[in-house]
mmCIF file of C-alpha atoms and ligand atoms in Angstrom:
data_model
loop_
_atom_site.group_PDB
_atom_site.id
_atom_site.type_symbol
_atom_site.label_atom_id
_atom_site.label_comp_id
_atom_site.label_asym_id
_atom_site.label_seq_id
_atom_site.Cartn_x
_atom_site.Cartn_y
_atom_site.Cartn_z
ATOM 1 C CA MET P 1 40.607 42.390 242.603
ATOM 2 C CA GLY P 2 38.769 44.742 240.253
ATOM 3 C CA LYS P 3 36.277 43.297 237.808
ATOM 4 C CA ILE P 4 36.830 43.978 234.108
ATOM 5 C CA ILE P 5 33.900 44.013 231.706
ATOM 6 C CA THR P 6 33.561 44.463 227.987
ATOM 7 C CA ILE P 7 30.678 44.843 225.574
ATOM 8 C CA GLY P 8 30.133 43.567 222.050
ATOM 9 C CA GLU P 9 30.009 40.821 219.523
ATOM 10 C CA ILE P 10 30.291 37.106 220.100
ATOM 11 C CA LEU P 11 30.790 35.246 216.818
ATOM 12 C CA VAL P 12 31.878 32.017 215.319
ATOM 13 C CA GLU P 13 34.648 32.202 212.795
ATOM 14 C CA ILE P 14 34.896 29.827 209.859
ATOM 15 C CA MET P 15 38.227 29.904 208.100
ATOM 16 C CA ALA P 16 39.386 28.950 204.631
ATOM 17 C CA MET P 17 42.081 26.293 204.862
ATOM 18 C CA GLU P 18 44.004 27.662 201.869
ATOM 19 C CA THR P 19 45.174 31.184 201.155
ATOM 20 C CA GLY P 20 43.615 32.931 198.165
ATOM 21 C CA ASN P 21 41.075 35.584 197.316
ATOM 22 C CA GLY P 22 37.481 35.613 198.495
ATOM 23 C CA PHE P 23 34.776 32.958 198.491
ATOM 24 C CA LYS P 24 33.443 32.714 194.935
ATOM 25 C CA THR P 25 34.252 29.030 194.492
ATOM 26 C CA ALA P 26 33.897 26.021 196.779
ATOM 27 C CA ILE P 27 36.936 25.664 199.043
ATOM 28 C CA PRO P 28 37.738 23.649 202.173
ATOM 29 C CA LEU P 29 36.794 25.474 205.355
ATOM 30 C CA ILE P 30 37.500 24.822 209.018
ATOM 31 C CA GLY P 31 35.404 25.900 211.971
ATOM 32 C CA PRO P 32 33.339 26.954 213.838
ATOM 33 C CA PHE P 33 35.821 28.623 216.182
ATOM 34 C CA ALA P 34 34.759 30.798 219.136
ATOM 35 C CA SER P 35 35.418 34.429 218.204
ATOM 36 C CA GLY P 36 34.516 38.124 218.329
ATOM 37 C CA ALA P 37 37.087 40.708 219.442
ATOM 38 C CA PRO P 38 35.384 41.488 222.785
ATOM 39 C CA ALA P 39 34.908 37.752 223.441
ATOM 40 C CA ILE P 40 38.573 36.951 222.765
ATOM 41 C CA PHE P 41 39.591 39.861 224.979
ATOM 42 C CA ILE P 42 37.462 38.762 227.921
ATOM 43 C CA ASP P 43 38.437 35.088 227.562
ATOM 44 C CA GLN P 44 42.090 36.107 227.868
ATOM 45 C CA VAL P 45 41.336 38.274 230.926
ATOM 46 C CA ALA P 46 39.593 35.308 232.582
ATOM 47 C CA LYS P 47 42.504 32.981 231.850
ATOM 48 C CA LEU P 48 44.740 35.345 233.832
ATOM 49 C CA GLY P 49 42.488 34.820 236.828
ATOM 50 C CA GLN P 50 40.925 38.297 236.852
ATOM 51 C CA PRO P 51 37.202 38.594 237.661
ATOM 52 C CA CYS P 52 35.470 39.596 234.408
ATOM 53 C CA GLY P 53 32.295 39.522 232.354
ATOM 54 C CA ILE P 54 30.859 40.370 228.946
ATOM 55 C CA ILE P 55 27.612 41.970 227.789
ATOM 56 C CA SER P 56 26.634 40.320 224.525
ATOM 57 C CA ALA P 57 24.003 38.181 222.817
ATOM 58 C CA VAL P 58 23.909 34.876 220.955
ATOM 59 C CA GLY P 59 21.231 32.872 219.154
ATOM 60 C CA GLN P 60 19.602 29.658 220.337
ATOM 61 C CA ASP P 61 21.967 27.503 218.321
ATOM 62 C CA ASP P 62 25.161 25.493 218.580
ATOM 63 C CA PHE P 63 27.293 28.491 217.561
ATOM 64 C CA GLY P 64 26.008 30.360 220.599
ATOM 65 C CA ALA P 65 26.376 27.366 222.902
ATOM 66 C CA LEU P 66 29.955 26.759 221.755
ATOM 67 C CA ASN P 67 30.897 30.322 222.677
ATOM 68 C CA VAL P 68 29.037 30.573 225.973
ATOM 69 C CA GLU P 69 30.384 27.222 227.178
ATOM 70 C CA ARG P 70 33.937 28.227 226.308
ATOM 71 C CA LEU P 71 33.690 31.575 228.092
ATOM 72 C CA ARG P 72 32.057 30.032 231.157
ATOM 73 C CA ARG P 73 34.656 27.262 231.336
ATOM 74 C CA ASP P 74 37.481 29.814 231.212
ATOM 75 C CA GLY P 75 35.971 31.839 234.068
ATOM 76 C CA VAL P 76 34.034 34.668 232.373
ATOM 77 C CA ASP P 77 30.798 35.878 234.014
ATOM 78 C CA VAL P 78 28.319 35.017 231.229
ATOM 79 C CA SER P 79 25.198 36.232 233.078
ATOM 80 C CA ALA P 80 24.781 39.231 230.740
ATOM 81 C CA ILE P 81 24.968 37.252 227.493
ATOM 82 C CA GLY P 82 21.402 37.471 226.212
ATOM 83 C CA MET P 83 19.743 34.990 223.926
ATOM 84 C CA HIS P 84 17.973 36.255 220.823
ATOM 85 C CA PRO P 85 14.649 34.478 220.346
ATOM 86 C CA THR P 86 14.953 34.070 216.570
ATOM 87 C CA ALA P 87 18.224 35.371 215.081
ATOM 88 C CA ALA P 88 21.295 33.166 214.651
ATOM 89 C CA THR P 89 24.594 33.734 216.454
ATOM 90 C CA GLY P 90 26.907 36.121 214.604
ATOM 91 C CA SER P 91 29.492 34.707 212.225
ATOM 92 C CA ALA P 92 32.512 35.634 210.169
ATOM 93 C CA PHE P 93 33.995 33.778 207.200
ATOM 94 C CA VAL P 94 37.665 34.537 206.789
ATOM 95 C CA ARG P 95 40.184 33.862 204.077
ATOM 96 C CA TYR P 96 43.825 34.878 204.160
ATOM 97 C CA ARG P 97 45.172 36.354 200.945
ATOM 98 C CA PRO P 98 48.709 35.472 199.855
ATOM 99 C CA ASP P 99 49.907 38.945 200.985
ATOM 100 C CA GLY P 100 48.666 38.304 204.553
ATOM 101 C CA ASN P 101 45.575 40.541 204.287
ATOM 102 C CA ARG P 102 42.180 38.991 204.906
ATOM 103 C CA ASP P 103 38.823 38.750 203.144
ATOM 104 C CA PHE P 104 35.875 38.704 205.561
ATOM 105 C CA ILE P 105 32.177 38.001 205.188
ATOM 106 C CA PHE P 106 30.526 39.177 208.393
ATOM 107 C CA ASN P 107 27.039 38.451 209.679
ATOM 108 C CA ILE P 108 26.984 40.640 212.775
ATOM 109 C CA LYS P 109 24.606 43.552 212.500
ATOM 110 C CA HIS P 110 21.562 41.424 211.638
ATOM 111 C CA SER P 111 22.557 38.468 213.797
ATOM 112 C CA ALA P 112 21.743 37.814 217.456
ATOM 113 C CA CYS P 113 24.262 40.601 218.185
ATOM 114 C CA SER P 114 21.455 43.053 217.336
ATOM 115 C CA ALA P 115 19.942 42.165 220.741
ATOM 116 C CA ILE P 116 22.920 43.601 222.648
ATOM 117 C CA GLY P 117 21.568 46.427 224.801
ATOM 118 C CA LEU P 118 20.981 47.642 228.339
ATOM 119 C CA THR P 119 19.091 44.601 229.673
ATOM 120 C CA PRO P 120 18.518 44.128 233.434
ATOM 121 C CA GLU P 121 21.352 41.539 233.400
ATOM 122 C CA ALA P 122 23.661 44.049 231.702
ATOM 123 C CA GLU P 123 22.802 46.675 234.334
ATOM 124 C CA LYS P 124 23.611 44.202 237.078
ATOM 125 C CA LEU P 125 26.974 43.306 235.551
ATOM 126 C CA ILE P 126 27.894 46.984 235.126
ATOM 127 C CA GLU P 127 27.090 47.476 238.858
ATOM 128 C CA THR P 128 29.798 44.952 239.758
ATOM 129 C CA ALA P 129 32.479 46.308 237.411
ATOM 130 C CA ASN P 130 35.485 48.526 238.141
ATOM 131 C CA HIS P 131 36.876 48.660 234.627
ATOM 132 C CA LEU P 132 35.342 48.794 231.140
ATOM 133 C CA HIS P 133 37.276 47.830 228.009
ATOM 134 C CA ILE P 134 35.772 49.334 224.846
ATOM 135 C CA MET P 135 36.334 47.641 221.490
ATOM 136 C CA GLY P 136 35.777 49.944 218.521
ATOM 137 C CA SER P 137 34.565 46.969 216.478
ATOM 138 C CA ALA P 138 31.581 46.647 218.827
ATOM 139 C CA LEU P 139 30.148 50.085 218.005
ATOM 140 C CA VAL P 140 27.878 48.883 215.215
ATOM 141 C CA SER P 141 24.409 49.846 216.438
ATOM 142 C CA GLU P 142 22.684 52.634 218.329
ATOM 143 C CA GLY P 143 21.733 50.143 221.033
ATOM 144 C CA ILE P 144 25.351 49.171 221.678
ATOM 145 C CA ILE P 145 26.573 52.754 221.463
ATOM 146 C CA SER P 146 24.084 53.926 224.107
ATOM 147 C CA LEU P 147 24.835 50.867 226.261
ATOM 148 C CA ILE P 148 28.548 51.729 226.171
ATOM 149 C CA ARG P 149 27.749 55.350 227.074
ATOM 150 C CA ALA P 150 25.716 54.171 230.061
ATOM 151 C CA ALA P 151 28.492 51.815 231.186
ATOM 152 C CA ILE P 152 31.116 54.573 230.853
ATOM 153 C CA ALA P 153 29.022 56.980 232.940
ATOM 154 C CA HIS P 154 28.370 54.428 235.659
ATOM 155 C CA ILE P 155 31.914 53.119 235.957
ATOM 156 C CA LYS P 156 33.483 56.583 235.845
ATOM 157 C CA ALA P 157 31.049 57.860 238.497
ATOM 158 C CA LYS P 158 32.285 55.272 240.960
ATOM 159 C CA GLY P 159 35.967 55.946 240.256
ATOM 160 C CA GLY P 160 36.552 53.055 237.837
ATOM 161 C CA THR P 161 38.712 53.146 234.725
ATOM 162 C CA ILE P 162 38.258 52.756 230.962
ATOM 163 C CA SER P 163 40.501 51.256 228.290
ATOM 164 C CA PHE P 164 39.822 51.602 224.570
ATOM 165 C CA ASP P 165 41.094 49.601 221.598
ATOM 166 C CA PRO P 166 39.795 51.322 218.445
ATOM 167 C CA ASN P 167 40.125 48.099 216.408
ATOM 168 C CA ILE P 168 38.922 50.036 213.386
ATOM 169 C CA ARG P 169 37.617 48.242 210.334
ATOM 170 C CA LYS P 170 37.028 50.474 207.380
ATOM 171 C CA GLU P 171 33.313 49.486 207.243
ATOM 172 C CA ILE P 172 32.887 51.020 210.672
ATOM 173 C CA PHE P 173 33.489 54.625 209.681
ATOM 174 C CA GLU P 174 30.581 54.496 207.267
ATOM 175 C CA LEU P 175 28.078 53.802 210.037
ATOM 176 C CA PRO P 176 25.984 56.724 211.279
ATOM 177 C CA GLY P 177 26.977 57.949 214.744
ATOM 178 C CA MET P 178 30.266 56.069 214.635
ATOM 179 C CA ARG P 179 32.629 59.019 214.681
ATOM 180 C CA ALA P 180 30.808 60.600 217.626
ATOM 181 C CA ALA P 181 30.841 57.273 219.489
ATOM 182 C CA LEU P 182 34.592 56.817 218.946
ATOM 183 C CA ASP P 183 35.260 60.393 220.079
ATOM 184 C CA HIS P 184 33.123 59.934 223.177
ATOM 185 C CA ALA P 185 34.977 56.712 224.034
ATOM 186 C CA LEU P 186 38.306 58.472 223.614
ATOM 187 C CA GLN P 187 37.303 61.424 225.822
ATOM 188 C CA ASN P 188 36.648 58.996 228.659
ATOM 189 C CA THR P 189 39.654 56.756 228.144
ATOM 190 C CA ASP P 190 42.358 56.237 230.746
ATOM 191 C CA LEU P 191 44.336 53.674 228.732
ATOM 192 C CA PHE P 192 44.275 53.965 224.931
ATOM 193 C CA MET P 193 45.489 50.996 222.838
ATOM 194 C CA PRO P 194 45.662 51.729 219.094
ATOM 195 C CA SER P 195 47.482 49.594 216.493
ATOM 196 C CA GLY P 196 50.310 51.497 214.791
ATOM 197 C CA PRO P 197 49.004 54.208 212.451
ATOM 198 C CA GLU P 198 45.438 53.914 213.828
ATOM 199 C CA ILE P 199 46.457 56.594 216.337
ATOM 200 C CA LEU P 200 46.466 59.180 213.540
ATOM 201 C CA LEU P 201 42.697 58.729 213.142
ATOM 202 C CA PHE P 202 42.281 60.261 216.593
ATOM 203 C CA SER P 203 44.432 63.368 216.393
ATOM 204 C CA LYS P 204 45.250 66.259 214.098
ATOM 205 C CA ALA P 205 48.942 65.389 214.241
ATOM 206 C CA ALA P 206 50.925 64.258 211.217
ATOM 207 C CA ASP P 207 53.046 61.663 213.001
ATOM 208 C CA GLU P 208 52.888 59.276 215.939
ATOM 209 C CA LYS P 209 55.101 61.303 218.269
ATOM 210 C CA GLU P 210 52.967 64.420 217.926
ATOM 211 C CA ALA P 211 49.756 62.404 218.190
ATOM 212 C CA ILE P 212 50.919 60.877 221.473
ATOM 213 C CA ALA P 213 51.824 64.287 222.897
ATOM 214 C CA GLU P 214 48.437 65.662 221.837
ATOM 215 C CA LEU P 215 46.452 62.766 223.344
ATOM 216 C CA LEU P 216 48.368 62.792 226.655
ATOM 217 C CA ASP P 217 47.759 66.532 226.757
ATOM 218 C CA ARG P 218 44.027 65.891 226.317
ATOM 219 C CA GLY P 219 44.036 63.886 229.545
ATOM 220 C CA ILE P 220 44.533 60.253 228.486
ATOM 221 C CA LYS P 221 46.679 58.728 231.245
ATOM 222 C CA ALA P 222 48.481 56.086 229.226
ATOM 223 C CA ILE P 223 48.844 54.952 225.609
ATOM 224 C CA VAL P 224 50.009 51.587 224.317
ATOM 225 C CA VAL P 225 50.819 51.316 220.619
ATOM 226 C CA LYS P 226 50.644 47.755 219.228
ATOM 227 C CA ARG P 227 53.158 47.133 216.464
ATOM 228 C CA GLY P 228 52.530 43.549 215.347
ATOM 229 C CA ALA P 229 55.811 41.677 214.771
ATOM 230 C CA ASN P 230 57.657 44.817 215.904
ATOM 231 C CA GLY P 231 56.394 44.631 219.489
ATOM 232 C CA ALA P 232 54.707 47.405 221.463
ATOM 233 C CA SER P 233 55.352 50.781 223.112
ATOM 234 C CA TYR P 234 53.940 52.480 226.204
ATOM 235 C CA PHE P 235 53.660 56.229 226.818
ATOM 236 C CA ASP P 236 52.501 58.353 229.748
ATOM 237 C CA SER P 237 53.324 61.807 231.079
ATOM 238 C CA ALA P 238 56.315 60.378 233.000
ATOM 239 C CA GLY P 239 57.995 58.714 230.019
ATOM 240 C CA GLU P 240 57.894 55.754 227.696
ATOM 241 C CA ALA P 241 58.838 52.103 227.394
ATOM 242 C CA PHE P 242 59.269 49.657 224.524
ATOM 243 C CA ALA P 243 59.408 45.871 224.321
ATOM 244 C CA PRO P 244 60.233 43.969 221.111
ATOM 245 C CA ALA P 245 57.988 41.142 219.933
ATOM 246 C CA PHE P 246 59.028 37.539 220.473
ATOM 247 C CA LYS P 247 60.199 35.623 217.424
ATOM 248 C CA VAL P 248 57.537 33.060 216.567
ATOM 249 C CA ASP P 249 56.043 31.531 213.423
ATOM 250 C CA GLU P 250 52.858 33.399 212.594
ATOM 251 C CA VAL P 251 50.186 30.736 212.040
ATOM 252 C CA ASP P 252 47.110 32.974 212.450
ATOM 253 C CA PRO P 253 47.305 36.661 213.464
ATOM 254 C CA THR P 254 43.587 36.931 214.353
ATOM 255 C CA GLY P 255 43.126 37.533 218.063
ATOM 256 C CA ALA P 256 46.692 38.672 218.780
ATOM 257 C CA GLY P 257 45.695 42.281 219.396
ATOM 258 C CA ASP P 258 42.749 41.307 221.589
ATOM 259 C CA SER P 259 44.818 38.852 223.672
ATOM 260 C CA PHE P 260 47.658 41.367 223.954
ATOM 261 C CA GLY P 261 45.174 44.019 225.106
ATOM 262 C CA ALA P 262 43.649 41.732 227.721
ATOM 263 C CA ALA P 263 47.037 40.892 229.194
ATOM 264 C CA PHE P 264 48.161 44.520 229.242
ATOM 265 C CA VAL P 265 44.942 45.848 230.802
ATOM 266 C CA THR P 266 45.010 43.123 233.475
ATOM 267 C CA CYS P 267 48.662 43.796 234.379
ATOM 268 C CA TRP P 268 48.074 47.581 234.330
ATOM 269 C CA LEU P 269 45.123 47.262 236.720
ATOM 270 C CA ARG P 270 47.283 45.118 238.986
ATOM 271 C CA GLY P 271 49.774 48.006 239.169
ATOM 272 C CA MET P 272 52.562 46.312 237.231
ATOM 273 C CA GLU P 273 55.392 48.442 235.914
ATOM 274 C CA PRO P 274 54.738 49.282 232.192
ATOM 275 C CA ARG P 275 57.751 47.540 230.645
ATOM 276 C CA LYS P 276 57.022 44.328 232.479
ATOM 277 C CA ALA P 277 53.365 44.534 231.432
ATOM 278 C CA LEU P 278 54.467 45.031 227.797
ATOM 279 C CA ILE P 279 56.638 41.909 227.967
ATOM 280 C CA ILE P 280 53.789 39.805 229.341
ATOM 281 C CA ALA P 281 51.365 41.248 226.768
ATOM 282 C CA ASN P 282 53.851 40.615 223.928
ATOM 283 C CA ALA P 283 54.223 37.017 225.089
ATOM 284 C CA THR P 284 50.438 36.669 225.146
ATOM 285 C CA GLY P 285 50.191 38.104 221.599
ATOM 286 C CA ALA P 286 53.006 35.858 220.376
ATOM 287 C CA ARG P 287 51.306 32.778 221.789
ATOM 288 C CA ALA P 288 48.050 33.844 220.098
ATOM 289 C CA VAL P 289 49.623 34.157 216.611
ATOM 290 C CA GLY P 290 51.189 30.712 216.940
ATOM 291 C CA VAL P 291 47.818 28.919 217.052
ATOM 292 C CA LYS P 292 45.122 28.513 214.394
ATOM 293 C CA GLY P 293 41.767 29.917 215.510
ATOM 294 C CA PRO P 294 41.014 33.349 216.983
ATOM 295 C CA MET P 295 40.435 32.299 220.618
ATOM 296 C CA GLU P 296 42.450 29.081 220.575
ATOM 297 C CA GLY P 297 45.680 30.844 221.487
ATOM 298 C CA THR P 298 44.619 32.512 224.752
ATOM 299 C CA SER P 299 46.958 31.772 227.665
ATOM 300 C CA THR P 300 47.048 31.186 231.397
ATOM 301 C CA MET P 301 49.731 32.983 233.456
ATOM 302 C CA ALA P 302 51.512 29.620 233.857
ATOM 303 C CA GLU P 303 51.636 29.227 230.051
ATOM 304 C CA ILE P 304 52.946 32.775 229.657
ATOM 305 C CA GLU P 305 55.632 32.187 232.278
ATOM 306 C CA ALA P 306 56.691 28.944 230.585
ATOM 307 C CA PHE P 307 56.859 30.784 227.237
ATOM 308 C CA LEU P 308 58.983 33.567 228.784
ATOM 309 C CA ALA P 309 61.325 31.049 230.408
ATOM 310 C CA LYS P 310 61.782 29.196 227.104
ATOM 311 C CA HIS P 311 62.505 32.432 225.241
ATOM 312 C CA ARG P 312 65.001 33.553 227.876
ATOM 313 C CA GLU P 313 66.877 30.272 227.367
ATOM 314 C CA THR P 314 67.037 30.660 223.589
ATOM 315 C CA ALA P 315 67.690 34.449 223.570
HETATM 316 P P1 ATP R 401 44.325 42.571 215.178
HETATM 317 O O1 ATP R 401 44.544 42.262 213.747
HETATM 318 O O2 ATP R 401 44.051 41.351 216.033
HETATM 319 O O3 ATP R 401 43.346 43.683 215.440
HETATM 320 P P2 ATP R 401 46.213 44.412 216.334
HETATM 321 O O4 ATP R 401 46.609 45.363 215.276
HETATM 322 O O5 ATP R 401 45.214 44.876 217.338
HETATM 323 O O6 ATP R 401 45.747 43.047 215.692
HETATM 324 P P3 ATP R 401 48.943 43.547 216.565
HETATM 325 O O7 ATP R 401 49.854 44.698 216.736
HETATM 326 O O8 ATP R 401 48.875 42.891 215.250
HETATM 327 O O9 ATP R 401 47.511 43.938 217.128
HETATM 328 O O10 ATP R 401 49.362 42.413 217.621
HETATM 329 C C1 ATP R 401 49.346 42.671 219.021
HETATM 330 C C2 ATP R 401 50.605 42.153 219.654
HETATM 331 O O11 ATP R 401 50.734 40.738 219.419
HETATM 332 C C3 ATP R 401 51.889 42.779 219.120
HETATM 333 O O12 ATP R 401 52.152 43.998 219.783
HETATM 334 C C4 ATP R 401 52.899 41.682 219.439
HETATM 335 O O13 ATP R 401 53.251 41.719 220.792
HETATM 336 C C5 ATP R 401 52.095 40.399 219.196
HETATM 337 N N1 ATP R 401 52.276 39.947 217.811
HETATM 338 C C6 ATP R 401 51.485 40.196 216.738
HETATM 339 N N2 ATP R 401 51.981 39.643 215.623
HETATM 340 C C7 ATP R 401 53.135 39.017 215.985
HETATM 341 C C8 ATP R 401 54.125 38.235 215.293
HETATM 342 N N3 ATP R 401 54.035 38.002 213.982
HETATM 343 N N4 ATP R 401 55.172 37.767 216.012
HETATM 344 C C9 ATP R 401 55.266 37.979 217.336
HETATM 345 N N5 ATP R 401 54.373 38.689 218.046
HETATM 346 C C10 ATP R 401 53.319 39.208 217.388
HETATM 347 MG MG1 MG R 402 43.103 44.829 216.999
#
């Protein structure tokens, strides 16, 4: 079985227990939870039994230990997670607003994440990989951007494949070199996985249909559009497929897109037919939104199958 790797931030997330705006007064918080989009992604890949690893960095603290132990336990190759000698593990404070949007305070760029780069351990992990998943949220420093370029070149040269989830936060576009890094990732992508209107940031087209035609024309093999509670669609040169989302109570949407992506990429690499892969990925996303905590809702294949069986009964 091919080995999937990803690159980027490992964080702890600390969440406000009540909805509201921002963090200017004392409020009850819960955490730390293991987090970071690439970390959630790779944890979900591991839970599906696929060989996988992550290139990242943590600090010498409990926040780092909590994450590394979780990833190791779930089956991720953690050999390329470096340890920063002085900086603390990255963190994010999150509060849900009443309208469902979120306020974040991130400590990523100046955290242990700043040590993510092409270390000897990272080189070794890249050697063993057949597939790279790029998270747009990871492209926050020159070191990471050049590491991702090196990984793309190496994996492509040996006939491997690339998937790319832009996962754009508005802060990201303001960073120098970001646009070029996103464009370079896209040029090398086999499987592109934007969320809804995000696709318009990558094409000159005015609507989704045109954007998909343009991107397939540019050589991307397959596109999956994530649509939150409306499910997900798949497109390639041979046609398209759609699968509606499962009806669940949304407890915490963080991590749904990353878990969905992990399930889809894993099924796609295993040669599964697109509609079936969408259904499994939707089930994985639905399970993720039903649980509080970004990485707490990742699923094994047995859990996904049980979820699908239950939803078939009640459909
Ligand atoms: P993120 O905010 O994590 O970056 P995203 O935009 O990448 O999210 P979404 O489209 O929000 O990804 O979610 C991914 C998938 O998870 C959806 O395609 C769907 O299958 C599932 N999902 C998300 N929200 C819900 C929900 N409220 N109910 C059921 N399924 C959901
Ligand atoms: Mg996302």
